[in-house]
Coordinates of C-alpha atoms in Angstrom, one line a residue:
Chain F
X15 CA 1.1 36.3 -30.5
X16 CA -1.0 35.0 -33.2
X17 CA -4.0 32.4 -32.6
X18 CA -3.5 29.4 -34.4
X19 CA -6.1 26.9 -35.8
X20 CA -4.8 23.4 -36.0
X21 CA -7.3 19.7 -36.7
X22 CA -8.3 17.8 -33.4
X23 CA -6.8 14.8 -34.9
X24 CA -5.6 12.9 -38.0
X25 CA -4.3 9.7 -38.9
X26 CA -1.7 8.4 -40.9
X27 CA -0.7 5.1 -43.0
X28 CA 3.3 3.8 -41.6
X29 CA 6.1 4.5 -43.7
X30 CA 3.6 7.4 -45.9
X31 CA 4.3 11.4 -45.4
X32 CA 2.3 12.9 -42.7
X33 CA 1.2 16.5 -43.3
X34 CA -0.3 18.4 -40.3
X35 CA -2.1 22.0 -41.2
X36 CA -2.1 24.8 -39.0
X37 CA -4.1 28.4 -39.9
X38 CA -2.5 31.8 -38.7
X39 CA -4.4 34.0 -41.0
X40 CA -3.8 36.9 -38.0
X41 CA 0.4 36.2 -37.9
X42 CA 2.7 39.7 -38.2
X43 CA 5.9 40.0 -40.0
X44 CA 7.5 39.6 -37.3
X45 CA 6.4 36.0 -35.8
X46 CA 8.0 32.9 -36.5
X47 CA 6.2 29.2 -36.7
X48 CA 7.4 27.0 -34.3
X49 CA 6.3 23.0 -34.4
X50 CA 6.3 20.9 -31.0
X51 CA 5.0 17.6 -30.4
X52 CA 4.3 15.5 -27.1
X53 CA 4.5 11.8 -26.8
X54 CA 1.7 11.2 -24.5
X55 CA 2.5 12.8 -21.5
X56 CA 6.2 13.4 -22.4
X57 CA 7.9 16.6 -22.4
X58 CA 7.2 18.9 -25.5
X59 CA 10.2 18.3 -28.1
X60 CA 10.9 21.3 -30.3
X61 CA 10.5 19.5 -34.2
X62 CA 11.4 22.7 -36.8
X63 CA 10.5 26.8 -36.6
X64 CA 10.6 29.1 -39.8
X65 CA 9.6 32.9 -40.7
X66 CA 8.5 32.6 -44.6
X67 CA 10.9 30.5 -46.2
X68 CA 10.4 26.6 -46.2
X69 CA 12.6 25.1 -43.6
X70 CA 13.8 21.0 -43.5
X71 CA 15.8 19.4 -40.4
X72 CA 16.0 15.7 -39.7
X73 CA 12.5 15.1 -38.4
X74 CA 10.7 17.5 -40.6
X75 CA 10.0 19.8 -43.4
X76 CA 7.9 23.0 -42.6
X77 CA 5.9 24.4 -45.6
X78 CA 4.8 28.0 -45.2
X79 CA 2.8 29.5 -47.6
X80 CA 3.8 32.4 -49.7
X81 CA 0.9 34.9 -47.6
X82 CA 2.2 33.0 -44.4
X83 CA -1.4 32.8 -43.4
X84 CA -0.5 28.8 -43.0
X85 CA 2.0 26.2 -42.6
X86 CA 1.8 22.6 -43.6
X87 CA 4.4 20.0 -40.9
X88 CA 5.5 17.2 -42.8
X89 CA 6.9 14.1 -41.5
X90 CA 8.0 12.3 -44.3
X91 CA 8.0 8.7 -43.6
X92 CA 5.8 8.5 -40.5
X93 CA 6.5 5.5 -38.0
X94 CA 4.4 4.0 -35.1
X95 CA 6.9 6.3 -32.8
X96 CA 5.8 9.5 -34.6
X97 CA 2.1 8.7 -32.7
X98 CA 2.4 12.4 -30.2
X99 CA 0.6 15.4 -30.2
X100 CA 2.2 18.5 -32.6
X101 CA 1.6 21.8 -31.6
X102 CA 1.5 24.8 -33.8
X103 CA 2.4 27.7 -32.2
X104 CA 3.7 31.5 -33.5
X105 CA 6.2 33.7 -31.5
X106 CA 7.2 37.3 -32.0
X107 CA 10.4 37.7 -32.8
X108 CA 12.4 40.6 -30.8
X109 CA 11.2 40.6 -27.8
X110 CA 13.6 39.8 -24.8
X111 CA 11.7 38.9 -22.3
X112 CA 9.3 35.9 -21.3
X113 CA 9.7 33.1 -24.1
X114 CA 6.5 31.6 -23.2
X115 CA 5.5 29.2 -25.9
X116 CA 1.8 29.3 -26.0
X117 CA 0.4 25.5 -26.4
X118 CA -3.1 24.9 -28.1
X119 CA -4.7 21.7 -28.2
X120 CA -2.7 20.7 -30.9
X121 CA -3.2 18.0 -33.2
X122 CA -3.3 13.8 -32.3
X123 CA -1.5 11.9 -34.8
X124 CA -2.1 8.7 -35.1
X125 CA 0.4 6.4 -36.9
X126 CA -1.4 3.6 -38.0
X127 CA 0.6 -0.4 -39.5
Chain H
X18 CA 24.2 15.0 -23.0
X19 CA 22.4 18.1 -23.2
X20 CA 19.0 17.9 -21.4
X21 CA 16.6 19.4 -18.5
X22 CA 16.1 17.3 -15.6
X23 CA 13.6 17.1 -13.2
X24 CA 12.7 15.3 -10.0
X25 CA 10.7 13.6 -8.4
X26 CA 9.2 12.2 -11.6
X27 CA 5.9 10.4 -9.7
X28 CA 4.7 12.3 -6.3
X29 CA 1.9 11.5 -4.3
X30 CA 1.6 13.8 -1.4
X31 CA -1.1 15.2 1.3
X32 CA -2.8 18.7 1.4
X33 CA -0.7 21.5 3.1
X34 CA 2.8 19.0 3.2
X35 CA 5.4 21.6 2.0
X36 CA 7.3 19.7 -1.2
X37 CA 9.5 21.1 -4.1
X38 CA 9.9 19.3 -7.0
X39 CA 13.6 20.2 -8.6
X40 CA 14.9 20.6 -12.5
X41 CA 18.3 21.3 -13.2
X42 CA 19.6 21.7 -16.5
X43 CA 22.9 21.5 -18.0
X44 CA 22.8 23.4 -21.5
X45 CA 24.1 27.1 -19.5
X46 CA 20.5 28.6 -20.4
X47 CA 19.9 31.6 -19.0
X48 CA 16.1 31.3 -19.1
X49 CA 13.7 29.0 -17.6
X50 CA 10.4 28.1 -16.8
X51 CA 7.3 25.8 -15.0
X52 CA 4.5 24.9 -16.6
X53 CA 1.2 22.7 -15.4
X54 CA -0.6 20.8 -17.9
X55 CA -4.1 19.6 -17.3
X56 CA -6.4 17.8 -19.5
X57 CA -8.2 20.3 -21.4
X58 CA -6.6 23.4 -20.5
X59 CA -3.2 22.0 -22.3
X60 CA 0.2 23.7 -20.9
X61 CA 0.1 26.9 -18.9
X62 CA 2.9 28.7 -17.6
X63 CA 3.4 29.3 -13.5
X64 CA 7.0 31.0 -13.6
X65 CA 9.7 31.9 -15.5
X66 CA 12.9 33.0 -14.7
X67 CA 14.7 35.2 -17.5
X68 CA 18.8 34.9 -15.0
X69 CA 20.1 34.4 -11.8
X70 CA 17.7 36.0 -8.9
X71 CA 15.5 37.3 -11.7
X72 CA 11.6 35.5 -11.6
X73 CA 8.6 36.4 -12.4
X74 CA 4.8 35.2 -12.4
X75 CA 3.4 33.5 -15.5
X76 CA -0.4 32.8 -15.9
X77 CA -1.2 30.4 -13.2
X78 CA 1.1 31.8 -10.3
X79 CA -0.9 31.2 -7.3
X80 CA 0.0 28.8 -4.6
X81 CA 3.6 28.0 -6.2
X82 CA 6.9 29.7 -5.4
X83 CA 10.4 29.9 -7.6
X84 CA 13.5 30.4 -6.7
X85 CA 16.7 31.0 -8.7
X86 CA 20.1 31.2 -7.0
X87 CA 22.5 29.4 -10.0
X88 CA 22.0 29.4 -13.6
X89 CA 21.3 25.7 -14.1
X90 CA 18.6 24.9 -10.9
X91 CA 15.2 26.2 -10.8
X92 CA 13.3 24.5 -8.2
X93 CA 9.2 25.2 -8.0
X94 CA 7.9 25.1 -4.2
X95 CA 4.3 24.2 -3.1
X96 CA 4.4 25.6 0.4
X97 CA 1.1 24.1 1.2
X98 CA -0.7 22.0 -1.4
X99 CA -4.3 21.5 -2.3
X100 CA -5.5 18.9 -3.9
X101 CA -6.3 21.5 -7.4
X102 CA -2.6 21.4 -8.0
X103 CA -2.3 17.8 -9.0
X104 CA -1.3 18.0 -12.3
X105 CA 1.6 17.1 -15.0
X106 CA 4.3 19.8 -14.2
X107 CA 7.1 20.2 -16.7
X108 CA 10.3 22.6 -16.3
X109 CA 12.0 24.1 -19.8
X110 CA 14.8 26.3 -20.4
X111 CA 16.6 28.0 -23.3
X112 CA 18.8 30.6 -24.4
X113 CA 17.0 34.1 -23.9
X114 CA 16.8 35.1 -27.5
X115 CA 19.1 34.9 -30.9
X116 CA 21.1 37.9 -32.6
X117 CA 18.0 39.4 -34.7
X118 CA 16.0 38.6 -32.1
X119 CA 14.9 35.2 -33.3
X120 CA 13.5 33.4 -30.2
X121 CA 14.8 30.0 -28.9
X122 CA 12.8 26.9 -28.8
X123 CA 12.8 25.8 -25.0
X124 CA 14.0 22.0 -23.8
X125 CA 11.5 20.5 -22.1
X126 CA 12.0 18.5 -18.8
X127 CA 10.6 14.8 -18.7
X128 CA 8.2 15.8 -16.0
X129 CA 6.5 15.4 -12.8
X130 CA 3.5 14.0 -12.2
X131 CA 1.9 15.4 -9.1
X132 CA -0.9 14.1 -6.9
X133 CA -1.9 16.0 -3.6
X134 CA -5.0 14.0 -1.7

């Protein structure tokens, strides 16, 4: 799987859109994007995956760029409960076998009033 | 509600007392997993199971056992603690893999927060 490169921390203004960067510049055609964050000391929570085409859910859009060497997470209207840890993290698709999601150090948000 | 259990949540315990810490899920998933997560070295993986009676080792193996005997429990046994396995340990499970092979994001267990003195 691809190494990904993500910002120790960041913080972000209440009720503004948070965008989260993550670097794959090694990722194959065949690995998808996967987001997950961790409210300190929680279980991960899955948030949104894609393969090259922008994705949007509930909690999230997922921005990945054209050479899918990045992705931009964006929360749109960040709240206090949005403070976690989000993980980027890229999985080959077609394998049937261990679906290991390999965690980083991720980025802190920090959701500030 | 759809969701992975686990218990006990909080465990304080003594080196080379025999415990197992249990997770249960309820969403049919065929595949599941243990991971430990340590300051630092973020979450690694100890087992994983891909069915019934089918396990096998992750990264960090070593002083843990799995077992597997119905779909929806997957209980991880310390048979004889030491005090380097206190830790966060969470269980997750998910569907093996889409059509198209597109893989599954994994539900992740609250967690159990292990201390062995």
């Amino acid at each position: 799987d691809a190494k990904t490169t993500q910002p120790p921390s960041m913080d972000c203004a209440e009720g503004r859109a948070a965008n989260l960067p993550c670097n794959h510049s090694t990722i194959s055609g065949n690995e998808y994007v996967y987001w997950y964050r961790q409210i300190h000391s929680q279980g991960p929570q899955y948030i949104i995956h894609g393969l090259k085409n922008n994705e949007t859910n509930e909690m999230a859009s997922l921005i990945i760029t054209e050479d899918r060497k990045s992705s931009t997470l964006i929360l749109p209207h960040a709240t206090l409960r949005d403070t976690a840890v989000y993980y980027c993290i890229v999985r080959v698709r077609g394998v049937r076998g261990n679906n290991d999601m390999r965690f980083g150090a991720g980025t802190r948000l920090t959701v500030k009033p | 509600e759809a969701q992975v259990t686990q218990n006990p949540r909080y465990l304080i315990t003594v080196t080379g007392k025999k415990l197992t810490v249990t997770c249960s899920q309820n969403m049919n998933h065929e595949y599941m997993s243990w991971y430990r997560q340590d300051p630092g070295l973020g979450l690694r993986q100890i087992y994983y199971s891909m069915n019934v009676e089918v396990t096998d080792k992750g990264d960090v193996p070593e002083g843990y056992k799995v077992s597997r005997k119905e779909k929806r429990n997957f209980p991880l046994i310390l048979e004889s603690p030491s005090p380097n396995q206190t830790s966060l340990y969470f269980c997750a499970s998910s569907p093996p893999i889409r059509g198209g092979g597109e893989p599954y994001e994994q539900y992740f267990g609250p967690g159990t927060r292990l201390t062995v003195t």
